[in-house]
C-alpha cells in the first residue's frame, strides 16, 4: 500500500474577506494537503511539521480522527505556532498580509519518522528549500514520486538551495507568477520547458481561477477551475489542489500522463470546495457523494465530441 | 443552405508588438470574422460594412477570392477608411491605442443586400448598438441565430440602445471585463445569468489567454485557449473566435448546447492561429489540415477519462 508523506506548515490563519472575518482558525499547507489527500486516498498519510505550545488539541484531533499520522509533528514547548493574518481585496485575486509571525517555524528541523522513510509519495509543501532537501535525504530510498511547492520568496533569498532541491524532484507545482520568475519567461509553455530542464519530469502551473496546466515533455493538459457563483475564501486552494492531486496518484499508484490528468482534475475538484468557506471548514465537512457529483460537473464543463466537427 | 451575414468594420490597422511593427495592414472585425467563418463554412457569407476611397482593391480581392460577398460593403468616395494604430505591452495582454481615425465609419449606415435579408446566421460585430439594431430590423424575418459583440464604450455612451439590441439577440459574445461592467457582477457565473435575463439565451464570456466560457441556462462549457509558446500579435483573436464559432454553427445548422460546444472549440482553434502572425496573415495562409490537426491538440489538452478516478 502506498504511503503519502507530507511536509509543510500547521498554523493559525486569520482571514478577512469582503464576506467576513474568520478569527483565528486552523491553517497551514500540511493541514490542507493532508485533509485533501485523505478525501481520496485511504492508505497511510503522515505529516512532518512543527507547532507551538498554543496549538489546540482539538486541531490535532481533526487529523488523528482522520487517521492522519502526526508522529512527524514536533511541538516546541517554548514557542507559539506560525500565525498569518491577511486581508483579501474585493476581487479575491489579491490579498495583503497584515501579520506574519514565524514563531515555531523558525526552529523547524524536519525529522521523518521511521515508519514513513519508505513512503512512495512525498509532498514537499512550500518551505525553505534546504528543509525540503533534508527530508528527501532522510528517506531510505528515493520515493516513487516527489512533488514540490515553492514560492517567489525562496527564489529571491535561496536560489542555489532551491535549484538543488528542484533537481531531485519529479514534479514542481507552482503558480504562473512563480513559474515566470523562476525561468524569466513570460510564455508558460516555454517556462514549463525550462523547468523540466532543471530536473522535474512533470510541471504543474496553477493559474488560480483560470485553472491549472500539466506539462510532460510535449504533452500539455489543462484543467479549468470550476466557475463558481461565489468564492468565499481562496486560502488553501493551492494546497488543497496539491493534496487532491497526490491522493489521486497514490490511489492509482501509477505515474503516467493519463493518470496524472485525472489527478489534476481531482485536485481542482477538491479546491473548488475549499474556497466555499473559511479555511478547512468545507473540506472537513465534504462528503464523497458531493465531490464525486462535482467531478461530473468538471466533465460536462470540458468534454466535447470532436467527431461532430 | 444557411447564409451567414456579418456586420462590422473593414479597416486599416497598424500594430506594434515587442516583436516588430506591422505597418498599415488589413484589419477590422468583419475582416477577421468573415475569413474565419470561411475556413469552416462553404456556404454563402456576406459582409455589411463601410470603407473609404483609400481601401485597396487587393484587400477587397482577399474576400472576393474567398467567395465572400461584398455587395453590402459601401465605399465612401470622400472619406478615408477607419484606421487604428496600437502598441502592445511586453505581456501582450495590455495595449495602448496610439491613433484612432474613425473616418468613413462615422458615416456608416448599414444596408443589408436583398440576397442576405433571409440570412439564418447574423453576426453583429462591435459597433454602435443602434446600427446593430437597424440591421436586425432590415431582415425579412428574425434570423435563426443572432450573435452580438459589443464593448465597454457602448455601455458608457449608449446604454439604452445597447439594452434594446441585447434583448433581440440569441447570444452575446463579450470578454470578462465587459461582462462585469454590463452586470456590475464580479462572478462570471452570476454575470452570465444576469445577461441571460437581459434577453440572449446563450452567453459567451471570452477570457483571452485563459479561454472562453459558454453559458446556457444551468449549463457551462469551458474552452481553453491553446497554450502557445509564442503569441506574436493578439489583434483579431476575439473576432476570429466569433467567426469560427458562427462558421461552425452554420455548418452544423443545429442550435443547441452540444453543437455550440464544438463551435466554441472551433473558434478557439482558429484564434490560436491568428495570434501567430500580424493581422489576418496567418488566417489567410491557414490550411485545413493544419487546423484539423490542432483540433486534435485541443482534444488532448482537455479530454480525460473520468472513469479512471
XYZ file of C-alpha atoms in Angstrom, chain A residues 34-245:
212
model
C -3.307 16.084 4.192
C -7.047 16.631 4.512
C -7.432 16.799 0.734
C -5.360 13.641 0.208
C -7.445 11.844 2.797
C -10.665 12.592 0.895
C -9.408 10.436 -1.932
C -6.844 8.060 -0.506
C -7.481 5.541 2.289
C -3.890 4.419 2.912
C -1.136 5.789 5.167
C -0.826 9.561 5.237
C 1.681 11.241 7.548
C 2.708 14.815 8.264
C 6.110 16.243 9.137
C 5.643 19.675 10.660
C 6.210 21.850 13.700
C 3.737 23.519 16.040
C 3.945 25.681 19.150
C 2.581 25.272 22.631
C -0.597 27.118 21.702
C -1.742 24.634 19.050
C -5.050 23.264 20.349
C -5.620 19.567 20.865
C -8.928 19.879 19.031
C -6.978 20.857 15.938
C -4.685 17.845 16.299
C -7.741 15.643 16.672
C -9.040 16.867 13.311
C -6.117 14.919 11.843
C -5.915 11.916 14.133
C -9.666 11.377 13.725
C -8.989 11.046 10.011
C -6.167 8.621 10.702
C -3.560 11.124 9.532
C -0.301 10.229 11.259
C 1.203 13.053 13.313
C 4.290 11.267 14.645
C 6.390 13.597 12.499
C 4.820 16.725 14.025
C 7.053 18.256 16.679
C 5.634 20.514 19.376
C 8.022 23.221 20.617
C 7.066 23.967 24.204
C 8.632 27.435 24.317
C 7.289 28.675 21.021
C 3.993 29.732 19.583
C 2.658 28.340 16.322
C 3.116 30.045 12.983
C 0.475 32.728 12.564
C -0.632 34.557 9.434
C -3.237 37.243 9.124
C -4.307 38.501 5.728
C -6.977 40.522 4.044
C -8.373 39.829 0.586
C -9.358 42.583 -1.821
C -12.819 42.720 -3.317
C -11.826 40.676 -6.330
C -10.199 37.975 -4.128
C -7.282 37.566 -6.502
C -5.262 39.988 -4.447
C -4.516 39.929 -0.767
C -2.406 41.859 1.701
C -0.526 40.204 4.507
C -1.306 42.053 7.728
C 0.700 39.931 10.182
C 3.204 37.105 9.808
C 4.621 35.592 12.999
C 7.003 32.816 12.033
C 7.371 31.600 15.650
C 7.957 27.830 15.883
C 8.583 27.562 12.155
C 11.900 29.384 12.510
C 13.123 26.406 14.558
C 11.788 23.743 12.232
C 14.097 20.794 11.680
C 12.020 18.222 9.858
C 12.500 14.672 11.128
C 10.961 11.885 9.074
C 9.520 9.139 11.307
C 10.982 5.689 10.614
C 7.636 4.338 9.501
C 7.488 6.861 6.661
C 11.081 6.548 5.452
C 9.951 4.282 2.638
C 6.979 6.451 1.640
C 6.202 6.245 -2.068
C 4.698 9.682 -2.421
C 6.430 12.680 -0.895
C 4.787 16.106 -0.986
C 7.106 18.928 -0.036
C 4.959 21.934 0.841
C 6.277 25.461 0.494
C 9.240 25.791 2.922
C 12.900 26.773 2.801
C 14.424 24.595 0.061
C 17.128 23.336 2.453
C 14.442 21.872 4.691
C 12.754 20.308 1.690
C 16.063 18.779 0.629
C 16.815 17.450 4.100
C 13.568 15.495 4.007
C 14.469 13.825 0.725
C 17.854 12.912 2.169
C 16.270 11.276 5.194
C 14.313 8.836 3.065
C 15.663 5.270 2.901
C 15.352 5.330 -0.857
C 14.142 7.816 -3.421
C 10.348 7.897 -3.223
C 8.422 6.822 -6.275
C 7.202 10.377 -6.725
C 8.332 13.658 -5.169
C 6.257 16.816 -5.574
C 7.461 20.226 -4.521
C 5.745 23.547 -3.980
C 7.736 26.739 -3.573
C 7.309 30.494 -3.838
C 8.929 33.702 -5.090
C 10.437 34.415 -1.673
C 12.811 31.416 -1.952
C 13.769 32.414 -5.484
C 14.835 35.768 -4.092
C 16.588 34.511 -0.965
C 17.724 30.895 -1.504
C 18.193 30.429 -5.231
C 21.040 27.914 -5.110
C 19.356 25.748 -2.491
C 16.148 25.879 -4.499
C 17.939 24.731 -7.658
C 19.491 21.845 -5.727
C 16.188 20.511 -4.481
C 14.366 21.100 -7.770
C 16.915 18.807 -9.387
C 15.839 15.985 -7.082
C 12.074 16.072 -7.634
C 9.579 14.586 -10.086
C 7.089 17.415 -10.270
C 7.154 21.102 -9.486
C 3.827 22.687 -8.557
C 3.903 26.475 -8.821
C 1.632 29.283 -9.876
C 2.019 31.271 -13.095
C 3.814 34.180 -11.466
C 6.287 31.838 -9.774
C 6.912 29.902 -12.995
C 7.664 33.174 -14.754
C 10.045 34.378 -12.064
C 11.794 31.018 -11.897
C 12.508 30.971 -15.631
C 12.392 34.600 -16.658
C 9.969 33.558 -19.414
C 6.506 35.003 -19.953
C 5.116 32.112 -22.001
C 4.050 29.354 -19.620
C 4.802 26.758 -22.302
C 8.391 27.938 -22.549
C 8.626 28.326 -18.768
C 7.481 24.730 -18.265
C 10.115 23.501 -20.716
C 12.843 25.363 -18.852
C 11.663 23.971 -15.530
C 11.773 20.453 -16.950
C 15.379 21.112 -17.887
C 16.065 21.982 -14.228
C 15.126 18.459 -13.163
C 11.474 17.565 -12.738
C 9.913 15.448 -15.457
C 6.496 16.970 -14.801
C 5.413 20.543 -14.125
C 2.106 21.919 -12.922
C 1.426 25.618 -13.329
C -1.583 26.809 -11.358
C -3.462 29.833 -12.676
C -5.880 30.326 -9.766
C -9.406 30.925 -11.017
C -8.124 30.227 -14.542
C -7.280 26.594 -13.834
C -4.061 24.612 -13.990
C -1.740 23.295 -16.672
C 0.106 19.980 -16.521
C 3.225 19.583 -18.650
C 5.206 16.456 -19.511
C 7.607 16.508 -22.426
C 5.475 17.637 -25.384
C 2.178 16.895 -23.682
C 0.011 19.569 -22.127
C -3.188 19.051 -20.197
C -5.414 21.816 -18.956
C -7.850 21.569 -16.065
C -10.169 24.533 -15.598
C -11.165 25.814 -12.226
C -14.874 25.215 -11.830
C -16.646 28.526 -12.497
C -18.281 29.313 -9.164
C -21.047 31.735 -8.350
C -19.229 32.784 -5.254
C -15.735 32.349 -3.900
C -15.771 32.920 -0.169
C -12.116 32.446 0.811
C -9.370 31.388 -1.610
C -6.940 30.480 1.200
C -5.691 26.917 0.880
C -6.974 26.347 -2.648
C -3.475 25.658 -3.992
C -2.607 23.268 -1.156
C -5.944 21.515 -1.490
C -5.207 21.080 -5.174
C -1.808 19.556 -4.377
C -3.306 17.267 -1.750
C -6.068 16.019 -4.021
C -3.503 15.509 -6.767
